[in-house]
Amino acid sequence: MHHTTNWDALTDFTLRLPAVMAFTLRLPYNISCLVLLPSLVSPVCAVSNLVRGASKKAGGSTKNRGGNSPGKRYGYKKLDGDFVHAGNILATQRLIRWHPGSQVGIGRNKTLFALEDGIVRYTKEVYCPPPQSQESASMCQLPVGAVLYKTFVNVIPVRQENCFHLVQVM
């Protein structure tokens, strides 16, 4: 037996239903809400359906992070008696371990560099801090007659010859 569908009754059934308008709301924490609102002719009715998004449990704390990091390579780069050009780095330091002497400059990160071409010399000298510095306040606590010795890095410039000898070229 052949079954026939009554399309007129089906369309008549759908026409009797109120027109429904649906939209989705985006809420915090990845929850979306589907709201169904009927048309203005029928009484107002709202239905909400909460859909929860994917979530992950918070991770725990980890220990021993960064304990095996490589060193910063601080230290002297040129030894006593080495020849250097202007601009060469003589020493890198985190705290001031070596002080700049003659023909030596100090950078923003306490790096010592040569100001002229010459030979590097390390010397121990008596250190007199500026009067208004914190070091001078700590020196007042030292016994009378005590002196501070600090290591200074100096560059001895290369002497230029004043007299030139003519060389015969054949």
Short mmCIF file of C-alpha atoms in Angstrom, two decimals:
data_model
loop_
_atom_site.label_atom_id
_atom_site.label_comp_id
_atom_site.label_asym_id
_atom_site.label_seq_id
_atom_site.Cartn_x
_atom_site.Cartn_y
_atom_site.Cartn_z
CA MET A 1 0.00 0.00 0.00
CA HIS A 2 1.28 3.36 -0.98
CA HIS A 3 1.48 5.99 1.75
CA THR A 4 0.69 9.55 0.73
CA THR A 5 1.66 12.60 2.71
CA ASN A 6 -0.90 15.28 3.24
CA TRP A 7 1.22 18.36 2.52
CA ASP A 8 -1.71 20.70 2.98
CA ALA A 9 -2.29 19.53 6.54
CA LEU A 10 1.43 19.84 7.32
CA THR A 11 1.65 23.39 6.06
CA ASP A 12 -1.60 24.20 7.82
CA PHE A 13 -0.04 22.87 11.07
CA THR A 14 3.07 25.00 10.68
CA LEU A 15 1.06 28.09 9.98
CA ARG A 16 -0.78 27.69 13.28
CA LEU A 17 2.55 27.87 15.22
CA PRO A 18 3.76 31.32 16.18
CA ALA A 19 6.78 32.61 14.32
CA VAL A 20 9.88 32.01 16.44
CA MET A 21 13.02 34.14 16.38
CA ALA A 22 16.24 32.71 17.87
CA PHE A 23 19.57 34.34 18.66
CA THR A 24 22.67 33.42 20.66
CA LEU A 25 24.18 35.51 23.45
CA ARG A 26 27.91 35.42 24.21
CA LEU A 27 28.57 35.46 27.94
CA PRO A 28 31.88 35.44 29.86
CA TYR A 29 33.63 32.15 30.64
CA ASN A 30 32.87 30.70 27.21
CA ILE A 31 29.15 30.03 27.90
CA SER A 32 26.70 30.62 25.11
CA CYS A 33 22.99 31.07 25.72
CA LEU A 34 20.30 30.32 23.14
CA VAL A 35 17.21 32.44 23.64
CA LEU A 36 13.94 31.75 21.83
CA LEU A 37 11.49 34.61 21.62
CA PRO A 38 8.05 34.25 19.99
CA SER A 39 6.58 36.98 17.85
CA LEU A 40 4.86 39.99 19.36
CA VAL A 41 1.39 38.52 18.70
CA SER A 42 1.68 35.63 21.16
CA PRO A 43 2.54 35.96 24.86
CA VAL A 44 6.21 36.52 25.69
CA CYS A 45 8.07 33.37 26.69
CA ALA A 46 11.85 32.97 27.06
CA VAL A 47 13.72 29.68 27.16
CA SER A 48 17.46 29.59 27.90
CA ASN A 49 19.81 26.73 27.21
CA LEU A 50 23.30 26.97 28.71
CA VAL A 51 26.14 25.34 26.80
CA ARG A 52 29.44 25.01 28.64
CA GLY A 53 32.67 25.34 26.66
CA ALA A 54 35.82 23.28 27.02
CA SER A 55 37.86 23.97 30.14
CA LYS A 56 41.22 22.94 31.54
CA LYS A 57 42.23 22.52 35.12
CA ALA A 58 44.75 25.06 36.38
CA GLY A 59 48.34 23.84 36.31
CA GLY A 60 50.29 23.36 39.51
CA SER A 61 53.49 25.14 40.41
CA THR A 62 56.82 23.91 39.13
CA LYS A 63 60.05 23.98 41.08
CA ASN A 64 63.73 24.35 40.25
CA ARG A 65 63.18 26.68 37.34
CA GLY A 66 66.23 28.42 35.93
CA GLY A 67 68.69 27.00 38.42
CA ASN A 68 71.10 25.87 35.73
CA SER A 69 71.29 29.08 33.69
CA PRO A 70 74.60 29.94 32.03
CA GLY A 71 76.88 32.58 33.52
CA LYS A 72 77.09 36.18 32.32
CA ARG A 73 80.81 35.97 31.39
CA TYR A 74 81.88 38.80 33.67
CA GLY A 75 85.59 39.33 34.24
CA TYR A 76 88.69 40.82 32.68
CA LYS A 77 89.05 40.51 28.91
CA LYS A 78 92.57 41.91 28.49
CA LEU A 79 95.51 41.01 30.71
CA ASP A 80 98.34 43.16 32.04
CA GLY A 81 100.74 43.95 29.18
CA ASP A 82 98.26 43.30 26.33
CA PHE A 83 98.11 45.80 23.47
CA VAL A 84 94.64 47.27 22.92
CA HIS A 85 93.04 49.60 20.41
CA ALA A 86 90.70 52.46 21.28
CA GLY A 87 87.23 51.08 22.09
CA ASN A 88 88.38 47.60 23.10
CA ILE A 89 86.62 46.17 26.16
CA LEU A 90 89.05 45.65 29.02
CA ALA A 91 86.73 44.18 31.68
CA THR A 92 83.04 43.53 32.33
CA GLN A 93 81.68 43.59 35.87
CA ARG A 94 78.37 43.61 37.73
CA LEU A 95 79.68 45.55 40.73
CA ILE A 96 82.69 47.86 40.51
CA ARG A 97 85.62 45.52 41.03
CA TRP A 98 88.12 47.38 38.83
CA HIS A 99 88.14 51.19 38.66
CA PRO A 100 88.91 53.18 35.49
CA GLY A 101 92.38 54.72 35.46
CA SER A 102 94.11 56.88 32.87
CA GLN A 103 92.85 56.54 29.27
CA VAL A 104 90.07 54.14 30.40
CA GLY A 105 86.34 54.88 30.28
CA ILE A 106 83.46 53.25 32.12
CA GLY A 107 80.17 52.38 30.42
CA ARG A 108 76.61 52.47 31.69
CA ASN A 109 76.80 48.81 32.73
CA LYS A 110 80.21 49.33 34.44
CA THR A 111 82.16 47.98 31.46
CA LEU A 112 85.73 49.31 31.22
CA PHE A 113 86.98 50.21 27.74
CA ALA A 114 90.14 51.76 26.28
CA LEU A 115 90.03 55.39 25.15
CA GLU A 116 93.33 55.22 23.24
CA ASP A 117 95.63 52.66 21.67
CA GLY A 118 98.19 51.38 24.15
CA ILE A 119 99.27 48.75 26.66
CA VAL A 120 97.06 47.65 29.59
CA ARG A 121 98.40 48.02 33.13
CA TYR A 122 96.66 46.91 36.35
CA THR A 123 97.73 48.89 39.44
CA LYS A 124 96.81 48.98 43.14
CA GLU A 125 96.35 52.57 44.27
CA VAL A 126 95.11 54.40 47.34
CA TYR A 127 91.44 55.16 46.84
CA CYS A 128 89.94 58.45 48.02
CA PRO A 129 86.17 58.51 47.42
CA PRO A 130 84.28 61.75 46.69
CA PRO A 131 83.25 63.58 49.90
CA GLN A 132 79.47 63.32 49.37
CA SER A 133 79.38 59.61 48.42
CA GLN A 134 78.26 56.68 50.58
CA GLU A 135 81.79 55.26 50.46
CA SER A 136 83.16 58.34 52.22
CA ALA A 137 80.59 57.85 55.00
CA SER A 138 81.75 54.25 55.45
CA MET A 139 85.40 55.42 55.50
CA CYS A 140 84.62 57.55 58.57
CA GLN A 141 84.04 54.29 60.45
CA LEU A 142 87.55 53.02 59.64
CA PRO A 143 90.32 53.48 62.22
CA VAL A 144 92.57 56.52 61.95
CA GLY A 145 95.38 56.03 59.44
CA ALA A 146 93.66 53.23 57.52
CA VAL A 147 93.71 53.53 53.74
CA LEU A 148 91.76 51.77 51.03
CA TYR A 149 93.54 50.15 48.10
CA LYS A 150 91.61 49.57 44.89
CA THR A 151 92.57 48.03 41.57
CA PHE A 152 92.74 50.50 38.69
CA VAL A 153 92.97 49.63 35.01
CA ASN A 154 95.17 51.99 32.97
CA VAL A 155 96.12 52.19 29.32
CA ILE A 156 99.62 53.50 28.61
CA PRO A 157 99.49 55.19 25.18
CA VAL A 158 101.99 54.20 22.52
CA ARG A 159 104.59 56.90 21.93
CA GLN A 160 104.83 58.32 18.46
CA GLU A 161 108.25 58.87 16.95
CA ASN A 162 109.19 62.53 16.58
CA CYS A 163 112.05 61.98 14.15
CA PHE A 164 111.71 60.01 10.95
CA HIS A 165 114.52 58.32 9.07
CA LEU A 166 114.49 58.40 5.31
CA VAL A 167 114.73 55.03 3.67
CA GLN A 168 116.09 54.75 0.18
CA VAL A 169 113.79 52.93 -2.17
CA MET A 170 115.25 51.56 -5.38
#
